[in-house]
Protein backbone atom coordinates (compact mmCIF):
# COMPACT_ATOMS: atom_id res chain seq x y z
CA UNK A 1 0.00 0.00 0.00
CA UNK A 2 2.75 2.41 -0.92
CA UNK A 3 1.98 5.44 -2.94
CA UNK A 4 4.19 5.19 -6.00
CA UNK A 5 4.28 5.66 -9.76
CA UNK A 6 1.16 3.53 -10.13
CA UNK A 7 -0.70 6.72 -9.23
CA UNK A 8 0.44 8.45 -12.39
CA UNK A 9 0.08 5.31 -14.47
CA UNK A 10 -3.54 5.15 -13.49
CA UNK A 11 -3.99 8.90 -14.00
CA UNK A 12 -2.66 8.74 -17.54
CA UNK A 13 -4.61 5.63 -18.48
CA UNK A 14 -7.73 7.22 -17.01
CA UNK A 15 -7.31 10.27 -19.24
CA UNK A 16 -6.60 7.99 -22.21
CA UNK A 17 -9.76 5.97 -21.68
CA UNK A 18 -11.84 9.12 -21.29
CA UNK A 19 -10.45 10.35 -24.60
CA UNK A 20 -11.08 6.98 -26.24
CA UNK A 21 -14.62 6.82 -24.89
CA UNK A 22 -15.40 10.33 -26.10
CA UNK A 23 -13.87 9.85 -29.52
CA UNK A 24 -14.84 6.30 -30.47
CA UNK A 25 -17.74 5.27 -28.26
CA UNK A 26 -19.91 8.02 -26.90
CA UNK A 27 -20.41 10.11 -30.00
CA UNK A 28 -21.37 7.16 -32.20
CA UNK A 29 -23.81 5.64 -29.74
CA UNK A 30 -25.45 8.91 -28.74
CA UNK A 31 -25.69 9.91 -32.38
CA UNK A 32 -27.44 6.72 -33.40
CA UNK A 33 -29.74 6.92 -30.40
CA UNK A 34 -30.75 10.46 -31.20
CA UNK A 35 -31.27 9.53 -34.82
CA UNK A 36 -33.48 6.65 -33.77
CA UNK A 37 -35.43 8.89 -31.43
CA UNK A 38 -36.04 11.27 -34.29
CA UNK A 39 -37.08 8.41 -36.54
CA UNK A 40 -39.56 7.13 -33.99
CA UNK A 41 -40.94 10.61 -33.41
CA UNK A 42 -41.34 11.08 -37.16
CA UNK A 43 -43.07 7.72 -37.45
CA UNK A 44 -45.51 8.58 -34.69
CA UNK A 45 -46.17 11.94 -36.32
CA UNK A 46 -46.85 10.28 -39.65
CA UNK A 47 -49.21 7.79 -38.00
CA UNK A 48 -51.07 10.64 -36.33
CA UNK A 49 -51.30 12.52 -39.57
CA UNK A 50 -52.53 9.43 -41.42
CA UNK A 51 -55.25 8.74 -38.89
CA UNK A 52 -56.30 12.37 -39.07
CA UNK A 53 -56.40 12.15 -42.85
CA UNK A 54 -58.45 8.98 -42.65
CA UNK A 55 -60.95 10.64 -40.35
CA UNK A 56 -61.17 13.60 -42.69
CA UNK A 57 -61.70 11.35 -45.70
CA UNK A 58 -64.38 9.40 -43.88
CA UNK A 59 -66.16 12.60 -42.97
CA UNK A 60 -65.96 13.78 -46.54
CA UNK A 61 -67.26 10.49 -47.85
CA UNK A 62 -70.20 10.57 -45.45
CA UNK A 63 -70.98 14.10 -46.47
CA UNK A 64 -70.85 13.26 -50.15
CA UNK A 65 -73.07 10.25 -49.61
CA UNK A 66 -75.57 12.43 -47.80
CA UNK A 67 -75.50 14.96 -50.58
CA UNK A 68 -75.97 12.29 -53.20
CA UNK A 69 -78.92 10.85 -51.31
CA UNK A 70 -80.45 14.28 -51.02
CA UNK A 71 -79.97 14.92 -54.70
CA UNK A 72 -81.42 11.56 -55.60
CA UNK A 73 -84.47 12.12 -53.44
CA UNK A 74 -84.96 15.58 -54.86
CA UNK A 75 -84.69 14.18 -58.38
CA UNK A 76 -87.24 11.49 -57.57
CA UNK A 77 -89.55 14.06 -56.06
CA UNK A 78 -89.21 16.24 -59.10
CA UNK A 79 -89.85 13.29 -61.37
CA UNK A 80 -92.93 12.36 -59.37
CA UNK A 81 -94.17 15.89 -59.56
CA UNK A 82 -93.51 15.99 -63.25
CA UNK A 83 -95.30 12.67 -63.74
CA UNK A 84 -98.29 13.92 -61.79
CA UNK A 85 -98.24 17.06 -63.83
CA UNK A 86 -98.13 15.07 -67.04
CA UNK A 87 -100.97 12.88 -65.89
CA UNK A 88 -102.98 15.92 -64.86
CA UNK A 89 -102.27 17.61 -68.14
CA UNK A 90 -103.27 14.49 -70.02
CA UNK A 91 -106.47 14.26 -67.97
CA UNK A 92 -107.21 17.89 -68.61
CA UNK A 93 -106.58 17.47 -72.28
CA UNK A 94 -108.74 14.38 -72.40
CA UNK A 95 -111.50 16.15 -70.58
CA UNK A 96 -111.25 19.13 -72.88
CA UNK A 97 -111.20 16.88 -75.90
CA UNK A 98 -114.18 14.96 -74.54
CA UNK A 99 -116.06 18.16 -73.90
CA UNK A 100 -115.22 19.40 -77.30
CA UNK A 101 -116.41 16.15 -78.88
CA UNK A 102 -119.56 16.17 -76.81
CA UNK A 103 -120.30 19.73 -77.76
CA UNK A 104 -119.71 18.94 -81.40
CA UNK A 105 -121.89 15.85 -81.18
CA UNK A 106 -124.62 17.75 -79.43
CA UNK A 107 -124.44 20.49 -81.99
CA UNK A 108 -124.69 17.91 -84.73
CA UNK A 109 -127.53 16.17 -82.99
CA UNK A 110 -129.35 19.42 -82.57
CA UNK A 111 -128.74 20.30 -86.15
CA UNK A 112 -129.99 16.88 -87.26
CA UNK A 113 -132.96 17.23 -85.00
CA UNK A 114 -133.77 20.67 -86.33
CA UNK A 115 -133.47 19.43 -89.84
CA UNK A 116 -135.65 16.48 -89.00
CA UNK A 117 -138.13 18.76 -87.30
CA UNK A 118 -138.15 21.07 -90.26
CA UNK A 119 -138.60 18.15 -92.57
CA UNK A 120 -141.22 16.69 -90.38
CA UNK A 121 -142.95 20.00 -90.12
CA UNK A 122 -142.91 20.39 -93.83
CA UNK A 123 -144.09 16.87 -94.32
CA UNK A 124 -146.82 17.27 -91.70
CA UNK A 125 -147.92 20.50 -93.26
CA UNK A 126 -148.06 18.91 -96.66
CA UNK A 127 -149.62 15.79 -95.24
CA UNK A 128 -152.17 17.73 -93.29
CA UNK A 129 -152.98 19.80 -96.26
CA UNK A 130 -153.30 16.75 -98.43
CA UNK A 131 -155.39 15.07 -95.79
CA UNK A 132 -157.60 18.02 -95.26
CA UNK A 133 -158.00 18.44 -98.94
CA UNK A 134 -159.00 14.87 -99.21
CA UNK A 135 -161.25 14.95 -96.14
CA UNK A 136 -162.98 18.11 -96.83
CA UNK A 137 -163.14 17.84 -100.55
CA UNK A 138 -165.43 20.72 -100.24
CA UNK A 139 -164.79 24.14 -101.44
CA UNK A 140 -163.12 25.32 -98.59
CA UNK A 141 -161.13 28.37 -99.08
CA UNK A 142 -157.68 27.15 -99.11
CA UNK A 143 -156.10 30.43 -98.13
CA UNK A 144 -158.55 30.87 -95.27
CA UNK A 145 -157.56 27.62 -93.73
CA UNK A 146 -154.01 27.95 -94.62
CA UNK A 147 -153.14 30.06 -91.54
CA UNK A 148 -154.89 27.55 -89.33
CA UNK A 149 -152.94 24.66 -90.72
CA UNK A 150 -149.66 26.48 -90.50
CA UNK A 151 -150.47 27.32 -86.95
CA UNK A 152 -151.09 23.68 -86.31
CA UNK A 153 -147.93 22.67 -88.05
CA UNK A 154 -145.91 25.15 -85.98
CA UNK A 155 -147.15 23.50 -82.84
CA UNK A 156 -145.70 20.23 -83.81
CA UNK B 1 -5.77 -21.73 1.52
CA UNK B 2 -3.14 -21.40 -1.13
CA UNK B 3 0.56 -21.47 -0.78
CA UNK B 4 2.55 -23.07 2.03
CA UNK B 5 0.70 -24.92 4.72
CA UNK B 6 3.07 -23.47 7.28
CA UNK B 7 1.64 -20.00 6.66
CA UNK B 8 0.04 -18.41 9.67
CA UNK B 9 -3.16 -16.46 9.38
CA UNK B 10 -1.36 -13.15 9.55
CA UNK B 11 1.10 -14.15 6.87
CA UNK B 12 -1.77 -15.32 4.68
CA UNK B 13 -3.54 -11.98 4.99
CA UNK B 14 -0.37 -9.99 4.44
CA UNK B 15 0.48 -12.09 1.44
CA UNK B 16 -2.88 -11.31 -0.06
CA UNK B 17 -2.52 -7.63 0.59
CA UNK B 18 0.92 -7.28 -0.99
CA UNK B 19 1.15 -5.92 -4.50
CA UNK B 20 3.45 -7.25 -7.16
CA UNK B 21 5.81 -4.29 -7.23
CA UNK B 22 8.47 -3.50 -9.79
CA UNK B 23 10.77 -0.62 -8.96
CA UNK B 24 14.14 0.81 -8.10
CA UNK B 25 15.38 -0.80 -4.91
CA UNK B 26 18.26 1.03 -3.19
CA UNK B 27 20.33 -2.17 -3.16
CA UNK B 28 18.96 -4.44 -5.89
CA UNK B 29 18.32 -1.77 -8.51
CA UNK B 30 15.32 -2.15 -10.87
CA UNK B 31 13.67 -5.43 -9.95
CA UNK B 32 10.54 -7.05 -8.58
CA UNK B 33 10.18 -6.71 -4.84
CA UNK B 34 10.45 -10.04 -3.04
CA UNK B 35 8.41 -8.99 -0.04
CA UNK B 36 6.37 -6.13 1.33
CA UNK B 37 9.38 -4.59 3.02
CA UNK B 38 11.40 -4.39 -0.15
CA UNK B 39 8.41 -2.85 -1.92
CA UNK B 40 8.22 -0.21 0.79
CA UNK B 41 11.94 0.52 0.49
CA UNK B 42 11.50 1.24 -3.22
CA UNK B 43 9.62 4.38 -2.30
CA UNK B 44 7.96 6.35 -5.05
CA UNK B 45 9.96 4.98 -7.98
CA UNK B 46 7.99 1.78 -8.26
CA UNK B 47 4.98 0.44 -10.08
CA UNK B 48 2.36 -1.93 -8.73
CA UNK B 49 2.40 -4.12 -11.81
CA UNK B 50 -0.64 -6.16 -10.80
CA UNK B 51 -2.92 -3.21 -9.96
CA UNK B 52 -1.94 -1.22 -13.00
CA UNK B 53 -2.00 -4.28 -15.25
CA UNK B 54 -5.48 -5.38 -14.21
CA UNK B 55 -6.67 -1.81 -14.29
CA UNK B 56 -5.47 -1.16 -17.83
CA UNK B 57 -6.62 -4.61 -18.91
CA UNK B 58 -10.12 -3.93 -17.64
CA UNK B 59 -10.00 -0.48 -19.20
CA UNK B 60 -9.15 -2.07 -22.52
CA UNK B 61 -11.98 -4.55 -22.02
CA UNK B 62 -14.34 -1.64 -21.47
CA UNK B 63 -12.98 0.17 -24.52
CA UNK B 64 -13.25 -2.96 -26.66
CA UNK B 65 -16.78 -3.88 -25.58
CA UNK B 66 -18.18 -0.41 -26.03
CA UNK B 67 -16.28 0.13 -29.25
CA UNK B 68 -18.00 -2.99 -30.60
CA UNK B 69 -21.37 -1.53 -29.66
CA UNK B 70 -20.47 1.83 -31.16
CA UNK B 71 -19.34 0.25 -34.43
CA UNK B 72 -22.57 -1.67 -34.79
CA UNK B 73 -24.69 1.29 -33.68
CA UNK B 74 -27.58 1.67 -36.09
CA UNK B 75 -30.71 3.71 -36.04
CA UNK B 76 -32.69 0.50 -36.51
CA UNK B 77 -33.75 -1.93 -33.82
CA UNK B 78 -30.82 -2.52 -31.43
CA UNK B 79 -30.18 -6.03 -30.21
CA UNK B 80 -28.05 -7.92 -27.74
CA UNK B 81 -24.93 -6.16 -26.58
CA UNK B 82 -25.78 -2.93 -28.38
CA UNK B 83 -28.99 -2.81 -26.39
CA UNK B 84 -27.11 -3.08 -23.14
CA UNK B 85 -24.50 -0.51 -24.16
CA UNK B 86 -27.23 1.91 -25.15
CA UNK B 87 -28.95 1.30 -21.85
CA UNK B 88 -25.75 2.22 -20.03
CA UNK B 89 -25.21 5.26 -22.22
CA UNK B 90 -28.76 6.41 -21.64
CA UNK B 91 -28.48 5.87 -17.89
CA UNK B 92 -25.21 7.81 -17.68
CA UNK B 93 -26.54 10.52 -19.97
CA UNK B 94 -29.61 10.89 -17.77
CA UNK B 95 -27.49 11.13 -14.62
CA UNK B 96 -25.23 13.74 -16.21
CA UNK B 97 -28.18 15.78 -17.44
CA UNK B 98 -29.68 15.68 -13.96
CA UNK B 99 -26.61 16.93 -12.10
CA UNK B 100 -24.53 18.80 -14.65
CA UNK B 101 -26.04 22.01 -15.90
CA UNK B 102 -23.24 23.41 -18.01
CA UNK B 103 -22.42 22.47 -21.57
CA UNK B 104 -19.35 20.28 -21.82
CA UNK B 105 -19.14 17.36 -24.24
CA UNK B 106 -16.46 15.65 -22.15
CA UNK B 107 -18.47 15.14 -18.98
CA UNK B 108 -20.78 12.40 -20.19
CA UNK B 109 -18.11 10.17 -21.82
CA UNK B 110 -15.99 10.64 -18.73
CA UNK B 111 -18.89 9.58 -16.52
CA UNK B 112 -19.46 6.48 -18.65
CA UNK B 113 -15.77 5.60 -18.49
CA UNK B 114 -15.71 6.00 -14.72
CA UNK B 115 -18.87 4.02 -14.12
CA UNK B 116 -18.04 1.03 -16.29
CA UNK B 117 -14.34 0.95 -15.57
CA UNK B 118 -14.69 1.29 -11.80
CA UNK B 119 -17.48 -1.27 -11.87
CA UNK B 120 -15.25 -3.73 -13.73
CA UNK B 121 -12.38 -3.10 -11.32
CA UNK B 122 -14.69 -3.64 -8.35
CA UNK B 123 -16.13 -6.73 -10.00
CA UNK B 124 -12.76 -8.46 -9.68
CA UNK B 125 -13.55 -8.59 -5.98
CA UNK B 126 -16.14 -11.29 -6.64
CA UNK B 127 -13.56 -13.70 -8.03
CA UNK B 128 -12.61 -16.03 -5.16
CA UNK B 129 -9.51 -14.53 -3.58
CA UNK B 130 -7.21 -17.50 -4.00
CA UNK B 131 -7.82 -18.58 -7.59
CA UNK B 132 -5.76 -16.09 -9.55
CA UNK B 133 -2.90 -15.72 -7.03
CA UNK B 134 -2.64 -19.53 -7.04
CA UNK B 135 -2.58 -19.69 -10.85
CA UNK B 136 0.03 -16.94 -10.86
CA UNK B 137 2.13 -18.71 -8.26
CA UNK B 138 2.21 -21.73 -10.60
CA UNK B 139 3.84 -19.37 -13.09
CA UNK B 140 6.36 -18.18 -10.49
CA UNK B 141 4.67 -14.88 -9.63
CA UNK B 142 4.34 -14.67 -5.88
CA UNK B 143 2.21 -11.62 -5.30
CA UNK B 144 -0.98 -10.73 -7.05
CA UNK B 145 -3.71 -8.34 -6.04
CA UNK B 146 -6.37 -8.59 -8.69
CA UNK B 147 -8.76 -5.87 -7.49
CA UNK B 148 -7.24 -2.59 -8.69
CA UNK B 149 -9.69 -0.48 -6.66
CA UNK B 150 -8.23 -1.91 -3.40
CA UNK B 151 -4.99 -0.13 -4.28
CA UNK B 152 -5.01 3.52 -3.13
CA UNK B 153 -2.70 4.35 -6.02
CA UNK B 154 -5.45 3.49 -8.47
CA UNK B 155 -8.32 5.27 -6.73
CA UNK B 156 -6.25 8.30 -5.82
CA UNK B 157 -4.84 8.38 -9.34
CA UNK B 158 -8.33 8.73 -10.75
CA UNK B 159 -9.27 11.22 -8.05
CA UNK B 160 -6.18 13.24 -8.90
CA UNK B 161 -7.24 13.34 -12.55
CA UNK B 162 -10.66 14.55 -11.45
CA UNK B 163 -8.97 17.15 -9.25
CA UNK B 164 -6.95 18.31 -12.22
CA UNK B 165 -10.12 18.67 -14.24
CA UNK B 166 -11.76 20.62 -11.40
CA UNK B 167 -8.86 23.08 -11.40
CA UNK B 168 -8.75 23.28 -15.19
CA UNK B 169 -12.46 23.98 -15.63
CA UNK B 170 -12.61 26.32 -12.63
CA UNK B 171 -9.94 28.49 -14.18
CA UNK B 172 -11.30 28.11 -17.70
CA UNK B 173 -14.85 29.09 -16.76
CA UNK B 174 -14.21 31.70 -14.08
CA UNK B 175 -10.77 32.91 -15.02
CA UNK B 176 -7.88 32.94 -12.61
CA UNK B 177 -9.28 36.00 -10.86
CA UNK B 178 -12.68 34.44 -10.46
CA UNK B 179 -11.26 31.21 -9.12
CA UNK B 180 -8.98 32.97 -6.64
CA UNK B 181 -11.89 35.17 -5.65
CA UNK B 182 -14.00 32.11 -5.02
CA UNK B 183 -11.28 30.73 -2.75
CA UNK B 184 -10.70 33.95 -0.78
CA UNK B 185 -13.86 36.09 -0.78
CA UNK B 186 -16.32 33.59 0.63
CA UNK B 187 -17.92 32.37 2.83
CA UNK B 188 -17.00 35.46 4.86
CA UNK B 189 -17.25 38.80 3.12
CA UNK B 190 -17.31 42.40 4.22
CA UNK B 191 -17.74 45.80 2.65
CA UNK B 192 -14.90 47.29 4.69
CA UNK B 193 -11.59 46.52 2.91
CA UNK B 194 -9.68 46.13 6.17
CA UNK B 195 -12.13 43.58 7.54
CA UNK B 196 -12.12 41.86 4.18
CA UNK B 197 -8.34 41.62 4.30
CA UNK B 198 -8.64 39.85 7.64
CA UNK B 199 -11.19 37.46 6.24
CA UNK B 200 -9.09 36.50 3.21
CA UNK B 201 -6.71 34.06 4.96
CA UNK B 202 -9.58 32.51 6.91
CA UNK B 203 -11.59 32.03 3.74
CA UNK B 204 -8.58 30.66 1.91
CA UNK B 205 -7.92 28.11 4.63
CA UNK B 206 -11.54 26.98 4.69
CA UNK B 207 -11.91 26.81 0.92
CA UNK B 208 -8.58 25.05 0.41
CA UNK B 209 -9.57 22.35 2.88
CA UNK B 210 -12.87 21.99 1.06
CA UNK B 211 -11.15 21.87 -2.31
CA UNK B 212 -8.53 19.33 -1.27
CA UNK B 213 -11.09 17.21 0.56
CA UNK B 214 -12.84 16.55 -2.75
CA UNK B 215 -10.21 14.33 -4.43
CA UNK B 216 -9.18 12.71 -1.16
CA UNK B 217 -12.68 11.76 -0.12
CA UNK B 218 -13.40 10.63 -3.67
CA UNK B 219 -10.38 8.35 -3.87
CA UNK B 220 -10.38 7.11 -0.29
CA UNK B 221 -14.10 6.32 -0.25
CA UNK B 222 -13.77 3.90 -3.13
CA UNK B 223 -10.51 2.49 -1.76
CA UNK B 224 -11.89 2.06 1.76
CA UNK B 225 -15.04 0.29 0.67
CA UNK B 226 -13.29 -2.10 -1.69
CA UNK B 227 -10.40 -2.73 0.71
CA UNK B 228 -12.79 -3.62 3.50
CA UNK B 229 -14.78 -5.89 1.21
CA UNK B 230 -11.61 -7.60 0.03
CA UNK B 231 -10.47 -8.05 3.62
CA UNK B 232 -13.72 -9.75 4.55
CA UNK B 233 -13.36 -12.11 1.60
CA UNK B 234 -9.83 -12.96 2.76
CA UNK B 235 -10.99 -13.57 6.32
CA UNK B 236 -13.79 -15.82 5.06
CA UNK B 237 -11.28 -17.68 2.87
CA UNK B 238 -9.21 -18.44 5.97
CA UNK B 239 -12.07 -20.52 7.33
CA UNK B 240 -11.61 -23.08 4.56
CA UNK B 241 -8.48 -24.38 6.29
CA UNK B 242 -10.23 -24.87 9.61
CA UNK B 243 -12.03 -28.15 9.05
CA UNK B 244 -15.08 -29.01 6.99
CA UNK B 245 -17.66 -27.58 9.44
CA UNK B 246 -16.16 -24.12 9.47
CA UNK B 247 -15.30 -24.53 5.80
CA UNK B 248 -18.94 -25.13 4.88
CA UNK B 249 -20.00 -22.24 7.04
CA UNK B 250 -17.35 -20.11 5.31
CA UNK B 251 -18.73 -21.13 1.93
CA UNK B 252 -22.19 -19.93 2.92
CA UNK B 253 -20.71 -16.72 4.28
CA UNK B 254 -18.74 -16.11 1.12
CA UNK B 255 -21.82 -16.61 -1.03
CA UNK B 256 -23.83 -14.24 1.16
CA UNK B 257 -21.12 -11.59 1.24
CA UNK B 258 -20.57 -11.89 -2.52
CA UNK B 259 -24.26 -11.33 -3.20
CA UNK B 260 -24.28 -8.33 -0.87
CA UNK B 261 -21.07 -7.12 -2.45
CA UNK B 262 -22.70 -6.94 -5.88
CA UNK B 263 -24.70 -4.06 -4.45
CA UNK B 264 -21.62 -2.38 -2.99
CA UNK B 265 -19.48 -2.56 -6.11
CA UNK B 266 -22.26 -1.09 -8.25
CA UNK B 267 -23.05 1.55 -5.68
CA UNK B 268 -19.42 2.61 -5.26
CA UNK B 269 -18.94 2.88 -9.02
CA UNK B 270 -22.10 4.96 -9.22
CA UNK B 271 -21.07 7.20 -6.30
CA UNK B 272 -17.65 7.81 -7.83
CA UNK B 273 -19.31 8.80 -11.10
CA UNK B 274 -21.97 11.03 -9.54
CA UNK B 275 -19.51 12.82 -7.25
CA UNK B 276 -17.19 13.48 -10.17
CA UNK B 277 -20.09 14.96 -12.14
CA UNK B 278 -21.15 17.08 -9.18
CA UNK B 279 -17.62 18.36 -8.52
CA UNK B 280 -17.18 19.30 -12.15
CA UNK B 281 -20.61 20.89 -12.22
CA UNK B 282 -19.53 23.04 -9.25
CA UNK B 283 -16.35 23.93 -11.10
CA UNK B 284 -18.48 25.17 -14.02
CA UNK B 285 -20.73 27.34 -11.89
CA UNK B 286 -19.90 30.99 -12.05
CA UNK B 287 -21.00 32.99 -9.05
Short mmCIF file of C-alpha atoms in Angstrom, two decimals, chain A residues 1-11 13-26 28-37 39, chain B residues 39 43-44 46-48 52 55 59-60 63 66-67 70 73-76 86 93 105-106 108-110 113-114 117 153-154 156-158 160-161 223:
data_model
loop_
_atom_site.label_atom_id
_atom_site.label_comp_id
_atom_site.label_asym_id
_atom_site.label_seq_id
_atom_site.Cartn_x
_atom_site.Cartn_y
_atom_site.Cartn_z
CA UNK A 1 0.00 0.00 0.00
CA UNK A 2 2.75 2.41 -0.92
CA UNK A 3 1.98 5.44 -2.94
CA UNK A 4 4.19 5.19 -6.00
CA UNK A 5 4.28 5.66 -9.76
CA UNK A 6 1.16 3.53 -10.13
CA UNK A 7 -0.70 6.72 -9.23
CA UNK A 8 0.44 8.45 -12.39
CA UNK A 9 0.08 5.31 -14.47
CA UNK A 10 -3.54 5.15 -13.49
CA UNK A 11 -3.99 8.90 -14.00
CA UNK A 13 -4.61 5.63 -18.48
CA UNK A 14 -7.73 7.22 -17.01
CA UNK A 15 -7.31 10.27 -19.24
CA UNK A 16 -6.60 7.99 -22.21
CA UNK A 17 -9.76 5.97 -21.68
CA UNK A 18 -11.84 9.12 -21.29
CA UNK A 19 -10.45 10.35 -24.60
CA UNK A 20 -11.08 6.98 -26.24
CA UNK A 21 -14.62 6.82 -24.89
CA UNK A 22 -15.40 10.33 -26.10
CA UNK A 23 -13.87 9.85 -29.52
CA UNK A 24 -14.84 6.30 -30.47
CA UNK A 25 -17.74 5.27 -28.26
CA UNK A 26 -19.91 8.02 -26.90
CA UNK A 28 -21.37 7.16 -32.20
CA UNK A 29 -23.81 5.64 -29.74
CA UNK A 30 -25.45 8.91 -28.74
CA UNK A 31 -25.69 9.91 -32.38
CA UNK A 32 -27.44 6.72 -33.40
CA UNK A 33 -29.74 6.92 -30.40
CA UNK A 34 -30.75 10.46 -31.20
CA UNK A 35 -31.27 9.53 -34.82
CA UNK A 36 -33.48 6.65 -33.77
CA UNK A 37 -35.43 8.89 -31.43
CA UNK A 39 -37.08 8.41 -36.54
CA UNK B 39 8.41 -2.85 -1.92
CA UNK B 43 9.62 4.38 -2.30
CA UNK B 44 7.96 6.35 -5.05
CA UNK B 46 7.99 1.78 -8.26
CA UNK B 47 4.98 0.44 -10.08
CA UNK B 48 2.36 -1.93 -8.73
CA UNK B 52 -1.94 -1.22 -13.00
CA UNK B 55 -6.67 -1.81 -14.29
CA UNK B 59 -10.00 -0.48 -19.20
CA UNK B 60 -9.15 -2.07 -22.52
CA UNK B 63 -12.98 0.17 -24.52
CA UNK B 66 -18.18 -0.41 -26.03
CA UNK B 67 -16.28 0.13 -29.25
CA UNK B 70 -20.47 1.83 -31.16
CA UNK B 73 -24.69 1.29 -33.68
CA UNK B 74 -27.58 1.67 -36.09
CA UNK B 75 -30.71 3.71 -36.04
CA UNK B 76 -32.69 0.50 -36.51
CA UNK B 86 -27.23 1.91 -25.15
CA UNK B 93 -26.54 10.52 -19.97
CA UNK B 105 -19.14 17.36 -24.24
CA UNK B 106 -16.46 15.65 -22.15
CA UNK B 108 -20.78 12.40 -20.19
CA UNK B 109 -18.11 10.17 -21.82
CA UNK B 110 -15.99 10.64 -18.73
CA UNK B 113 -15.77 5.60 -18.49
CA UNK B 114 -15.71 6.00 -14.72
CA UNK B 117 -14.34 0.95 -15.57
CA UNK B 153 -2.70 4.35 -6.02
CA UNK B 154 -5.45 3.49 -8.47
CA UNK B 156 -6.25 8.30 -5.82
CA UNK B 157 -4.84 8.38 -9.34
CA UNK B 158 -8.33 8.73 -10.75
CA UNK B 160 -6.18 13.24 -8.90
CA UNK B 161 -7.24 13.34 -12.55
CA UNK B 223 -10.51 2.49 -1.76
#
